[in-house]
Amino acid sequence: MTTPRFHYRPPDFGVAPLSDAPDATFGPMIADGVLPEGFFSTTNLPTYLRIGGTWRRPRSPRMDCVIVMDAEGQLTAREPRRLTQGTPVALGEAEDGSQGIYVHTEGFLGGSRSANEFQFMATAVSRERPVDYQQLAEQLAEERTGGGHIVWVAGPALVHSRARSDMTWFIENGYVQAFLGGNAIAVHDLEAALFGTTLGMTAEGESVAYGHGLHMRAINAIRRAGSIDEAVRSGLVTNGIMHALVRHGVPYVLAGSIRDDGPLPGVITDVLAAQDAMREQTTRATFAVLVATALHAIAVGNMLPAYVDQGGDRLRPLPTICVDQTEFVVNKLRDRGTHQAHGVVTNAQDFMHVLRFYIERWEQAPGRRVRRG
Amino acid sequence: MTTPRFHYRPPDFGVAPLSDAPDATFGPMIADGVLPEGFFSTTNLPTYLRIGGTWRRPRSPRMDCVIVMDAEGQLTAREPRRLTQGTPVALGEAEDGSQGIYVHTEGFLGGSRSANEFQFMATAVSRERPVDYQQLAEQLAEERTGGGHIVWVAGPALVHSRARSDMTWFIENGYVQAFLGGNAIAVHDLEAALFGTTLGMTAEGESVAYGHGLHMRAINAIRRAGSIDEAVRSGLVTNGIMHALVRHGVPYVLAGSIRDDGPLPGVITDVLAAQDAMREQTTRATFAVLVATALHAIAVGNMLPAYVDQGGDRLRPLPTICVDQTEFVVNKLRDRGTHQAHGVVTNAQDFMHVLRFYIERWEQAPGRRVRRG
Amino acid sequence: MTTPRFHYRPPDFGVAPLSDAPDATFGPMIADGVLPEGFFSTTNLPTYLRIGGTWRRPRSPRMDCVIVMDAEGQLTAREPRRLTQGTPVALGEAEDGSQGIYVHTEGFLGGSRSANEFQFMATAVSRERPVDYQQLAEQLAEERTGGGHIVWVAGPALVHSRARSDMTWFIENGYVQAFLGGNAIAVHDLEAALFGTTLGMTAEGESVAYGHGLHMRAINAIRRAGSIDEAVRSGLVTNGIMHALVRHGVPYVLAGSIRDDGPLPGVITDVLAAQDAMREQTTRATFAVLVATALHAIAVGNMLPAYVDQGGDRLRPLPTICVDQTEFVVNKLRDRGTHQAHGVVTNAQDFMHVLRFYIERWEQAPGRRVRRG
Amino acid sequence: MTTPRFHYRPPDFGVAPLSDAPDATFGPMIADGVLPEGFFSTTNLPTYLRIGGTWRRPRSPRMDCVIVMDAEGQLTAREPRRLTQGTPVALGEAEDGSQGIYVHTEGFLGGSRSANEFQFMATAVSRERPVDYQQLAEQLAEERTGGGHIVWVAGPALVHSRARSDMTWFIENGYVQAFLGGNAIAVHDLEAALFGTTLGMTAEGESVAYGHGLHMRAINAIRRAGSIDEAVRSGLVTNGIMHALVRHGVPYVLAGSIRDDGPLPGVITDVLAAQDAMREQTTRATFAVLVATALHAIAVGNMLPAYVDQGGDRLRPLPTICVDQTEFVVNKLRDRGTHQAHGVVTNAQDFMHVLRFYIERWEQAPGRRVRRG
């Protein structure tokens, strides 16, 4: 909150470069509501124009306006639509005084932020920021080609929605070197494999009769088989995420949590033992993708270094992609110290689908040869 | 999602209580824009008035209106503000026929689920529900092939993110019969066309120096050209959404709002005039897609009937897709009476991308012949 | 909110189809923790099994369990993992009595609203719905006065924000009979007690130098003391939530999770043991308040019955208040079967503050005499 | 996203202060899992310890650990719980080398942010940050006492929920010098005054029969009265926000929007005229409170200067409080250039209630004399 004990320090116009600045220039409105080329577009910050050697502030400051000088020489910030042909408006793009206009940001922006420029779209994590899937796909593909250790951390929403087949595709095509999650994602995945539903909801979003018991029946079937691996080997489970992990020998860790039903055999119910198992993977990670999970994303973020140590002085940032429906989880992850997290604010299903599409395109590029694992 | 296999069953007017219902009554407007006491306030559902013993449906249905009878006895749903003193409007509060007016909810509200079964995943709008892009693509494609009137309503986030080229693709390929939005989406789109940025941020998410002024420069360039259409025709604007709309002669409405800079020429700054322009499109709508806008989605939802009237007893639900990052906007839309809204909880950019991908696949199916508009 | 004026109407077992229902059947556990085919999977609703022609309700109801009959013929809902080979468990999928098991949804699901009326504001959980703090305060106060067992489940955000002193107040004044949470809420609370910060942020929201290490120092101090209880008794910890719990002898359960630092002594790191400890409290619950936690709210919701069994046919809904910043957690809780959850969509800090204010007012009403615990 | 073109620059150990740094010191574990006083708590960033004059990096870096040296002199980051009594762990709080430990943040933190320190809770706008109601109340109260011009901007959610009476209180007690909003907030407020409902929902959250028409009846009643002012003067409207504004002569601006029903008389339907009317208030603003509105908050933020011009060089920041249920609106406001916005992430109802409570307390402080307007 802005403190009342604020002391404004005006710019020091007596020293360079401000002392050497030229006078501001003005140009006439081309037509009613039509500005001259190169008009100065205002911010909401204290702004000074040099007029006849003197620095003056316009009245009625606001952003997205222009500065006009009236017959008495009075400066005012005005909406362009209100100005008639011929009215003189200030010209210039620069805000540093070099064109006779100075925007004084000091003390009005940011607090701890260094950013000394008035700008839009400065928030780091936002649904409004574009996602560069192409760059992300390229990076992931090169990591795979280069023998990196790509660690995926995923929540059950990945199976609820239809990203299940996309996640399976990533495993089958060598983009997953370790898979970290909880009991729930495996339960939903196995319910889907055995009954075609997740929590009793079909892939089309319909509820089936008495569907609420199906995840319990799935758990029981696996317990009867003895283990997830055995359920795959015996042919009980023939598709999905766990199937792909087992078939391709990808290490996975399922950490128990207080909300688990079952649990499935293989779930590590002691959380410290589960942490130790996860950390075996995180210490080797060269790339991390965290999808649709707050609990596990923060847990793994906690264990991940911010960088990959390639020996000697060869360090590089550890790319850490965090995908969630809202900005909250990504910001929380960053607020817990995982500053390198790059947020992708979208639906997990769509993320998986689009990313896979871009990777397939990358793989199909002429001259590219992708070895299958 | 509304299934195409819907069969409308009109009310059974032959049995009590409807068979015993009185005729609807009417009372005159007290003054211009002032309704008589006890006026009937419309919903967006099929509504029948008993007139001389016959049940009839008003034209141009929408919620929050009144029903007027003109000299020829024609019934129409009209906004109160448009009516002059003396015009007869239907009276009554009851919707069960007891006052001669019957609102037929069956099949248009609530859906198939019983409130009395224990089940998981019963929330209608949720990021955890799967999106059936394939069905959605099919429905949209068939609507286009069948000569439907597909109305799009879009917010500026569509341009911030990189869905701009996908939106353009939909326009160019005949999937847009009307485009409703505000000043901002056009401003961002034109800034992108002229400077490659939106609010000074590049498509890669980087800020450019003094980028905060670029949308003002874009507005000014269009104002100088005289109109958006002229800016396209003159070759100033060569790509993007507005360009495609103009080139393909798709009607668009840009409604002014209190937060507008500029505005662009062509923006309707009187909101009542803007409503009238939008309603010309909503009364003809056979399909509606609302993307990344709370203000306009609720505005248009307000004007949309819940059904398409195909003449006689052939009514079908009006598919209304509402895409937003969170459940909130969709639920708000439904809480304002647009119960038919089907929520897709995801990022607008990803939605556009995946939907386009599925439609392209639909078009490329063997034996399919798609005529270009 | 669940009204106290609820009248439970048991099923009418004298009329068909219930009068014609067969006895429930049982089958033995195939192995330790492995259920027989066709087991009956429980809900949290009143459930009746026909045994020798008589309908009986199992003890300790909760969802996602099975029903066992012990040597004395007593029925109980139990977690499958706790059952040994040969134990007889109830069989059947149907919940309508046709297999001797009847789930009585009436009055506990759905509520009063018809799905067939056009209306605004029909969404059950919404930030736009008013919170009736006065009714909530009254209900909580009466529960306390009447000797109820009020179970609180809280996430660490309660300590981040300044609701810490309000939570402490509730404990000190007899409104908390059990406190369920994780390692994090205790760590933050103890960091606040020892250093005046949470995660290095002061109560005013400022970061202190090297504050990121303070929670580790807090954990270490408690580990050195040997236990939380000992840290309180020795005078190391002199205020806050854990202090109040220890001082007032309120039972608490701290369940470990995969994201824990430390953990603190006393945290139950095996999640199944932690579940068992929590269930001891949930089976006795007559009121539940879940604040600012997704993980624990869903875990506890999973274990809570939908009703309080007061003996005989005296059943009443179990008031379950779920407070979160967004609708998502509440809807998720309901989508996991805790249909009775009443959502309060607000900031945890403000919720605690306003609720306390209303309870203090209730206590101060003339003629009210509140005994301190 | 982290770019692959990153070049790591190790610290320059050859120059002061690092060249003068002492060796790191170590102390033994007090007991199994209990650290010595003053242990060094790790971050996830490249960290160097000076050992025998040489700077070395520990293996297996992660945050929230300690650094141990094994018998071979190898350094490793380890979880404290895994260490046994006597194991030597690194000591020190400082991360600048002055205690022989250096954390190298360069290149791994922040991008454009200046923040060169690893810390938690750095996100500016977050539901997890405490709200200092006391300071806020004080500031507002002093603004009122000092004759400031406090501008309120409010959305309809303020009336949906029960903050209506609190908003009224603020008006009646002199804390509102201008009120800016849209048609909807006035419609809901007047529906509440006339029928006790908002959009057909009672203050208890219940829907009344045919309640969807009540806002239309409210609008019609005011239209019949001729104006809002006349409806108040004639005794038709006897309570609420609009009533208080009229009675206390507080200027208000109701800006039309595309989603309006009615509109009410007095609503400015031309958005440019509405902007002009609002700007008359924003140019005089010395304090701004924006509650529960995205559209109007951004519109007014657009028009507000970042500072109050008190003449000469006496400028001070213009306190701008933005209250919303999620971080999104506040961040959007900041992303549109209103960098001074201080976000309060909570429910509007609770915000109003708690703020009023603190102001009442401020007013009642001994020796305080508050003149009523």
JSON list of N, CA and C in Angstrom, two decimals, chain C residues 119-120 129-133 162 203 205 210 212 215-217 220 223-224 261-262 325 345-347 349-350 358, chain D residues 30 33 35 39 41 64 81 95 117 120 129-133 162 203 205 207 212 325 345-347 349-350 353:
[
{"chain": "C", "resi": 119, "resn": "GLN", "atom": "N", "xyz": [-34.55, -19.37, -14.22]},
{"chain": "C", "resi": 119, "resn": "GLN", "atom": "CA", "xyz": [-34.23, -18.44, -13.15]},
{"chain": "C", "resi": 119, "resn": "GLN", "atom": "C", "xyz": [-32.79, -17.97, -13.26]},
{"chain": "C", "resi": 120, "resn": "PHE", "atom": "N", "xyz": [-32.52, -16.88, -12.61]},
{"chain": "C", "resi": 120, "resn": "PHE", "atom": "CA", "xyz": [-31.16, -16.38, -12.52]},
{"chain": "C", "resi": 120, "resn": "PHE", "atom": "C", "xyz": [-30.52, -16.97, -11.26]},
{"chain": "C", "resi": 129, "resn": "ARG", "atom": "N", "xyz": [-23.03, -15.27, -4.46]},
{"chain": "C", "resi": 129, "resn": "ARG", "atom": "CA", "xyz": [-24.06, -15.60, -3.48]},
{"chain": "C", "resi": 129, "resn": "ARG", "atom": "C", "xyz": [-23.69, -14.99, -2.14]},
{"chain": "C", "resi": 130, "resn": "PRO", "atom": "N", "xyz": [-24.67, -14.49, -1.41]},
{"chain": "C", "resi": 130, "resn": "PRO", "atom": "CA", "xyz": [-24.35, -13.89, -0.11]},
{"chain": "C", "resi": 130, "resn": "PRO", "atom": "C", "xyz": [-23.96, -14.97, 0.90]},
{"chain": "C", "resi": 131, "resn": "VAL", "atom": "N", "xyz": [-23.10, -14.60, 1.83]},
{"chain": "C", "resi": 131, "resn": "VAL", "atom": "CA", "xyz": [-22.74, -15.49, 2.93]},
{"chain": "C", "resi": 131, "resn": "VAL", "atom": "C", "xyz": [-23.53, -15.04, 4.15]},
{"chain": "C", "resi": 132, "resn": "ASP", "atom": "N", "xyz": [-24.28, -15.94, 4.72]},
{"chain": "C", "resi": 132, "resn": "ASP", "atom": "CA", "xyz": [-25.07, -15.56, 5.89]},
{"chain": "C", "resi": 132, "resn": "ASP", "atom": "C", "xyz": [-24.25, -15.86, 7.14]},
{"chain": "C", "resi": 133, "resn": "TYR", "atom": "N", "xyz": [-23.36, -14.91, 7.46]},
{"chain": "C", "resi": 133, "resn": "TYR", "atom": "CA", "xyz": [-22.47, -15.11, 8.61]},
{"chain": "C", "resi": 133, "resn": "TYR", "atom": "C", "xyz": [-23.27, -15.25, 9.90]},
{"chain": "C", "resi": 162, "resn": "ARG", "atom": "N", "xyz": [-3.47, -13.03, 8.10]},
{"chain": "C", "resi": 162, "resn": "ARG", "atom": "CA", "xyz": [-3.48, -12.80, 9.54]},
{"chain": "C", "resi": 162, "resn": "ARG", "atom": "C", "xyz": [-4.63, -13.47, 10.28]},
{"chain": "C", "resi": 203, "resn": "ALA", "atom": "N", "xyz": [3.97, -10.02, 9.01]},
{"chain": "C", "resi": 203, "resn": "ALA", "atom": "CA", "xyz": [2.51, -9.88, 8.97]},
{"chain": "C", "resi": 203, "resn": "ALA", "atom": "C", "xyz": [2.09, -8.68, 8.13]},
{"chain": "C", "resi": 205, "resn": "GLY", "atom": "N", "xyz": [3.48, -8.09, 5.29]},
{"chain": "C", "resi": 205, "resn": "GLY", "atom": "CA", "xyz": [3.72, -8.45, 3.91]},
{"chain": "C", "resi": 205, "resn": "GLY", "atom": "C", "xyz": [5.11, -8.11, 3.40]},
{"chain": "C", "resi": 210, "resn": "TYR", "atom": "N", "xyz": [17.23, -12.89, 4.13]},
{"chain": "C", "resi": 210, "resn": "TYR", "atom": "CA", "xyz": [17.47, -14.32, 4.31]},
{"chain": "C", "resi": 210, "resn": "TYR", "atom": "C", "xyz": [16.28, -15.01, 4.98]},
{"chain": "C", "resi": 212, "resn": "HIS", "atom": "N", "xyz": [14.07, -16.75, 3.76]},
{"chain": "C", "resi": 212, "resn": "HIS", "atom": "CA", "xyz": [13.69, -18.06, 3.22]},
{"chain": "C", "resi": 212, "resn": "HIS", "atom": "C", "xyz": [14.15, -19.20, 4.12]},
{"chain": "C", "resi": 215, "resn": "HIS", "atom": "N", "xyz": [11.81, -20.78, 8.13]},
{"chain": "C", "resi": 215, "resn": "HIS", "atom": "CA", "xyz": [10.95, -21.93, 8.45]},
{"chain": "C", "resi": 215, "resn": "HIS", "atom": "C", "xyz": [11.81, -23.15, 8.77]},
{"chain": "C", "resi": 216, "resn": "MET", "atom": "N", "xyz": [13.02, -23.23, 8.16]},
{"chain": "C", "resi": 216, "resn": "MET", "atom": "CA", "xyz": [13.92, -24.34, 8.49]},
{"chain": "C", "resi": 216, "resn": "MET", "atom": "C", "xyz": [14.45, -24.18, 9.93]},
{"chain": "C", "resi": 217, "resn": "ARG", "atom": "N", "xyz": [14.69, -22.95, 10.32]},
{"chain": "C", "resi": 217, "resn": "ARG", "atom": "CA", "xyz": [15.16, -22.70, 11.70]},
{"chain": "C", "resi": 217, "resn": "ARG", "atom": "C", "xyz": [14.05, -23.01, 12.71]},
{"chain": "C", "resi": 220, "resn": "ASN", "atom": "N", "xyz": [13.80, -26.72, 13.05]},
{"chain": "C", "resi": 220, "resn": "ASN", "atom": "CA", "xyz": [14.94, -27.23, 13.82]},
{"chain": "C", "resi": 220, "resn": "ASN", "atom": "C", "xyz": [14.78, -26.97, 15.32]},
{"chain": "C", "resi": 223, "resn": "ARG", "atom": "N", "xyz": [12.36, -29.54, 16.59]},
{"chain": "C", "resi": 223, "resn": "ARG", "atom": "CA", "xyz": [13.00, -30.86, 16.64]},
{"chain": "C", "resi": 223, "resn": "ARG", "atom": "C", "xyz": [13.95, -30.93, 17.84]},
{"chain": "C", "resi": 224, "resn": "ARG", "atom": "N", "xyz": [14.61, -29.84, 18.08]},
{"chain": "C", "resi": 224, "resn": "ARG", "atom": "CA", "xyz": [15.53, -29.80, 19.22]},
{"chain": "C", "resi": 224, "resn": "ARG", "atom": "C", "xyz": [14.76, -29.92, 20.54]},
{"chain": "C", "resi": 261, "resn": "ASP", "atom": "N", "xyz": [8.85, -29.90, 4.28]},
{"chain": "C", "resi": 261, "resn": "ASP", "atom": "CA", "xyz": [10.19, -29.72, 4.84]},
{"chain": "C", "resi": 261, "resn": "ASP", "atom": "C", "xyz": [10.15, -30.21, 6.27]},
{"chain": "C", "resi": 262, "resn": "GLY", "atom": "N", "xyz": [11.25, -30.70, 6.72]},
{"chain": "C", "resi": 262, "resn": "GLY", "atom": "CA", "xyz": [11.35, -31.20, 8.08]},
{"chain": "C", "resi": 262, "resn": "GLY", "atom": "C", "xyz": [11.22, -32.70, 8.10]},
{"chain": "C", "resi": 325, "resn": "GLN", "atom": "N", "xyz": [-10.91, -19.41, -1.84]},
{"chain": "C", "resi": 325, "resn": "GLN", "atom": "CA", "xyz": [-10.86, -18.17, -2.61]},
{"chain": "C", "resi": 325, "resn": "GLN", "atom": "C", "xyz": [-11.63, -18.29, -3.92]},
{"chain": "C", "resi": 345, "resn": "VAL", "atom": "N", "xyz": [-17.14, -18.55, -0.76]},
{"chain": "C", "resi": 345, "resn": "VAL", "atom": "CA", "xyz": [-16.08, -18.18, -1.67]},
{"chain": "C", "resi": 345, "resn": "VAL", "atom": "C", "xyz": [-15.51, -16.84, -1.24]},
{"chain": "C", "resi": 346, "resn": "THR", "atom": "N", "xyz": [-14.44, -16.88, -0.49]},
{"chain": "C", "resi": 346, "resn": "THR", "atom": "CA", "xyz": [-13.83, -15.65, 0.00]},
{"chain": "C", "resi": 346, "resn": "THR", "atom": "C", "xyz": [-12.40, -15.94, 0.46]},
{"chain": "C", "resi": 347, "resn": "ASN", "atom": "N", "xyz": [-11.77, -14.88, 0.91]},
{"chain": "C", "resi": 347, "resn": "ASN", "atom": "CA", "xyz": [-10.43, -14.96, 1.46]},
{"chain": "C", "resi": 347, "resn": "ASN", "atom": "C", "xyz": [-10.50, -15.55, 2.87]},
{"chain": "C", "resi": 349, "resn": "GLN", "atom": "N", "xyz": [-8.65, -15.21, 5.44]},
{"chain": "C", "resi": 349, "resn": "GLN", "atom": "CA", "xyz": [-8.44, -14.22, 6.49]},
{"chain": "C", "resi": 349, "resn": "GLN", "atom": "C", "xyz": [-9.72, -13.47, 6.83]},
{"chain": "C", "resi": 350, "resn": "ASP", "atom": "N", "xyz": [-10.40, -13.01, 5.79]},
{"chain": "C", "resi": 350, "resn": "ASP", "atom": "CA", "xyz": [-11.63, -12.25, 6.03]},
{"chain": "C", "resi": 350, "resn": "ASP", "atom": "C", "xyz": [-12.73, -13.14, 6.60]},
{"chain": "C", "resi": 358, "resn": "TYR", "atom": "N", "xyz": [-19.10, -12.14, 14.34]},
{"chain": "C", "resi": 358, "resn": "TYR", "atom": "CA", "xyz": [-20.51, -12.49, 14.53]},
{"chain": "C", "resi": 358, "resn": "TYR", "atom": "C", "xyz": [-20.71, -13.42, 15.73]},
{"chain": "D", "resi": 30, "resn": "ILE", "atom": "N", "xyz": [23.58, -31.70, 16.32]},
{"chain": "D", "resi": 30, "resn": "ILE", "atom": "CA", "xyz": [23.40, -31.83, 17.75]},
{"chain": "D", "resi": 30, "resn": "ILE", "atom": "C", "xyz": [22.86, -33.21, 18.11]},
{"chain": "D", "resi": 33, "resn": "GLY", "atom": "N", "xyz": [19.00, -35.66, 13.07]},
{"chain": "D", "resi": 33, "resn": "GLY", "atom": "CA", "xyz": [17.95, -34.79, 12.53]},
{"chain": "D", "resi": 33, "resn": "GLY", "atom": "C", "xyz": [17.84, -33.44, 13.20]},
{"chain": "D", "resi": 35, "resn": "LEU", "atom": "N", "xyz": [19.78, -29.84, 13.77]},
{"chain": "D", "resi": 35, "resn": "LEU", "atom": "CA", "xyz": [20.90, -29.06, 13.24]},
{"chain": "D", "resi": 35, "resn": "LEU", "atom": "C", "xyz": [21.53, -28.19, 14.32]},
{"chain": "D", "resi": 39, "resn": "PHE", "atom": "N", "xyz": [22.93, -22.82, 11.23]},
{"chain": "D", "resi": 39, "resn": "PHE", "atom": "CA", "xyz": [23.19, -23.60, 10.01]},
{"chain": "D", "resi": 39, "resn": "PHE", "atom": "C", "xyz": [22.87, -22.76, 8.77]},
{"chain": "D", "resi": 41, "resn": "SER", "atom": "N", "xyz": [21.03, -22.44, 5.33]},
{"chain": "D", "resi": 41, "resn": "SER", "atom": "CA", "xyz": [19.86, -23.04, 4.67]},
{"chain": "D", "resi": 41, "resn": "SER", "atom": "C", "xyz": [19.97, -22.78, 3.17]},
{"chain": "D", "resi": 64, "resn": "ASP", "atom": "N", "xyz": [16.17, -25.52, 0.83]},
{"chain": "D", "resi": 64, "resn": "ASP", "atom": "CA", "xyz": [15.69, -26.01, 2.12]},
{"chain": "D", "resi": 64, "resn": "ASP", "atom": "C", "xyz": [16.48, -27.21, 2.62]},
{"chain": "D", "resi": 81, "resn": "ARG", "atom": "N", "xyz": [16.76, -34.16, 8.00]},
{"chain": "D", "resi": 81, "resn": "ARG", "atom": "CA", "xyz": [16.24, -35.38, 8.64]},
{"chain": "D", "resi": 81, "resn": "ARG", "atom": "C", "xyz": [17.10, -36.61, 8.36]},
{"chain": "D", "resi": 95, "resn": "GLU", "atom": "N", "xyz": [24.65, -14.80, 2.38]},
{"chain": "D", "resi": 95, "resn": "GLU", "atom": "CA", "xyz": [24.80, -15.47, 1.09]},
{"chain": "D", "resi": 95, "resn": "GLU", "atom": "C", "xyz": [25.76, -14.71, 0.19]},
{"chain": "D", "resi": 117, "resn": "GLU", "atom": "N", "xyz": [17.88, -11.36, -4.97]},
{"chain": "D", "resi": 117, "resn": "GLU", "atom": "CA", "xyz": [17.96, -12.20, -3.80]},
{"chain": "D", "resi": 117, "resn": "GLU", "atom": "C", "xyz": [16.93, -13.31, -3.92]},
{"chain": "D", "resi": 120, "resn": "PHE", "atom": "N", "xyz": [11.10, -16.05, -0.89]},
{"chain": "D", "resi": 120, "resn": "PHE", "atom": "CA", "xyz": [9.75, -16.55, -1.04]},
{"chain": "D", "resi": 120, "resn": "PHE", "atom": "C", "xyz": [8.82, -15.35, -1.09]},
{"chain": "D", "resi": 129, "resn": "ARG", "atom": "N", "xyz": [-1.05, -12.82, 0.45]},
{"chain": "D", "resi": 129, "resn": "ARG", "atom": "CA", "xyz": [-0.49, -11.66, 1.13]},
{"chain": "D", "resi": 129, "resn": "ARG", "atom": "C", "xyz": [-1.51, -11.12, 2.13]},
{"chain": "D", "resi": 130, "resn": "PRO", "atom": "N", "xyz": [-1.06, -10.70, 3.27]},
{"chain": "D", "resi": 130, "resn": "PRO", "atom": "CA", "xyz": [-2.01, -10.16, 4.24]},
{"chain": "D", "resi": 130, "resn": "PRO", "atom": "C", "xyz": [-2.54, -8.81, 3.79]},
{"chain": "D", "resi": 131, "resn": "VAL", "atom": "N", "xyz": [-3.77, -8.52, 4.19]},
{"chain": "D", "resi": 131, "resn": "VAL", "atom": "CA", "xyz": [-4.36, -7.21, 3.93]},
{"chain": "D", "resi": 131, "resn": "VAL", "atom": "C", "xyz": [-4.27, -6.42, 5.22]},
{"chain": "D", "resi": 132, "resn": "ASP", "atom": "N", "xyz": [-3.68, -5.25, 5.14]},
{"chain": "D", "resi": 132, "resn": "ASP", "atom": "CA", "xyz": [-3.56, -4.44, 6.35]},
{"chain": "D", "resi": 132, "resn": "ASP", "atom": "C", "xyz": [-4.75, -3.49, 6.43]},
{"chain": "D", "resi": 133, "resn": "TYR", "atom": "N", "xyz": [-5.87, -4.04, 6.92]},
{"chain": "D", "resi": 133, "resn": "TYR", "atom": "CA", "xyz": [-7.09, -3.24, 7.00]},
{"chain": "D", "resi": 133, "resn": "TYR", "atom": "C", "xyz": [-6.91, -2.02, 7.88]},
{"chain": "D", "resi": 162, "resn": "ARG", "atom": "N", "xyz": [-24.09, -8.98, 0.35]},
{"chain": "D", "resi": 162, "resn": "ARG", "atom": "CA", "xyz": [-24.74, -8.05, 1.26]},
{"chain": "D", "resi": 162, "resn": "ARG", "atom": "C", "xyz": [-23.89, -6.84, 1.62]},
{"chain": "D", "resi": 203, "resn": "ALA", "atom": "N", "xyz": [-31.64, -11.80, 0.00]},
{"chain": "D", "resi": 203, "resn": "ALA", "atom": "CA", "xyz": [-30.36, -11.59, 0.69]},
{"chain": "D", "resi": 203, "resn": "ALA", "atom": "C", "xyz": [-29.87, -12.88, 1.33]},
{"chain": "D", "resi": 205, "resn": "GLY", "atom": "N", "xyz": [-30.00, -15.66, -0.27]},
{"chain": "D", "resi": 205, "resn": "GLY", "atom": "CA", "xyz": [-29.55, -16.53, -1.35]},
{"chain": "D", "resi": 205, "resn": "GLY", "atom": "C", "xyz": [-30.64, -17.42, -1.93]},
{"chain": "D", "resi": 207, "resn": "SER", "atom": "N", "xyz": [-34.06, -18.13, -4.25]},
{"chain": "D", "resi": 207, "resn": "SER", "atom": "CA", "xyz": [-34.73, -17.58, -5.42]},
{"chain": "D", "resi": 207, "resn": "SER", "atom": "C", "xyz": [-36.22, -17.44, -5.15]},
{"chain": "D", "resi": 212, "resn": "HIS", "atom": "N", "xyz": [-36.93, -13.66, -11.95]},
{"chain": "D", "resi": 212, "resn": "HIS", "atom": "CA", "xyz": [-36.11, -13.16, -13.07]},
{"chain": "D", "resi": 212, "resn": "HIS", "atom": "C", "xyz": [-36.68, -11.88, -13.66]},
{"chain": "D", "resi": 325, "resn": "GLN", "atom": "N", "xyz": [-12.00, -10.78, -6.41]},
{"chain": "D", "resi": 325, "resn": "GLN", "atom": "CA", "xyz": [-11.97, -12.15, -5.90]},
{"chain": "D", "resi": 325, "resn": "GLN", "atom": "C", "xyz": [-10.71, -12.89, -6.34]},
{"chain": "D", "resi": 345, "resn": "VAL", "atom": "N", "xyz": [-7.13, -9.19, -2.60]},
{"chain": "D", "resi": 345, "resn": "VAL", "atom": "CA", "xyz": [-7.75, -10.35, -3.23]},
{"chain": "D", "resi": 345, "resn": "VAL", "atom": "C", "xyz": [-8.71, -10.99, -2.23]},
{"chain": "D", "resi": 346, "resn": "THR", "atom": "N", "xyz": [-9.96, -10.62, -2.34]},
{"chain": "D", "resi": 346, "resn": "THR", "atom": "CA", "xyz": [-10.96, -11.17, -1.42]},
{"chain": "D", "resi": 346, "resn": "THR", "atom": "C", "xyz": [-12.35, -10.95, -1.99]},
{"chain": "D", "resi": 347, "resn": "ASN", "atom": "N", "xyz": [-13.33, -11.40, -1.25]},
{"chain": "D", "resi": 347, "resn": "ASN", "atom": "CA", "xyz": [-14.73, -11.23, -1.59]},
{"chain": "D", "resi": 347, "resn": "ASN", "atom": "C", "xyz": [-15.15, -9.79, -1.27]},
{"chain": "D", "resi": 349, "resn": "GLN", "atom": "N", "xyz": [-17.94, -8.47, -0.46]},
{"chain": "D", "resi": 349, "resn": "GLN", "atom": "CA", "xyz": [-18.79, -8.36, 0.73]},
{"chain": "D", "resi": 349, "resn": "GLN", "atom": "C", "xyz": [-17.93, -8.30, 2.00]},
{"chain": "D", "resi": 350, "resn": "ASP", "atom": "N", "xyz": [-16.99, -9.23, 2.08]},
{"chain": "D", "resi": 350, "resn": "ASP", "atom": "CA", "xyz": [-16.16, -9.28, 3.28]},
{"chain": "D", "resi": 350, "resn": "ASP", "atom": "C", "xyz": [-15.25, -8.05, 3.37]},
{"chain": "D", "resi": 353, "resn": "HIS", "atom": "N", "xyz": [-17.19, -5.14, 4.70]},
{"chain": "D", "resi": 353, "resn": "HIS", "atom": "CA", "xyz": [-17.56, -5.36, 6.10]},
{"chain": "D", "resi": 353, "resn": "HIS", "atom": "C", "xyz": [-16.38, -5.11, 7.03]}
]
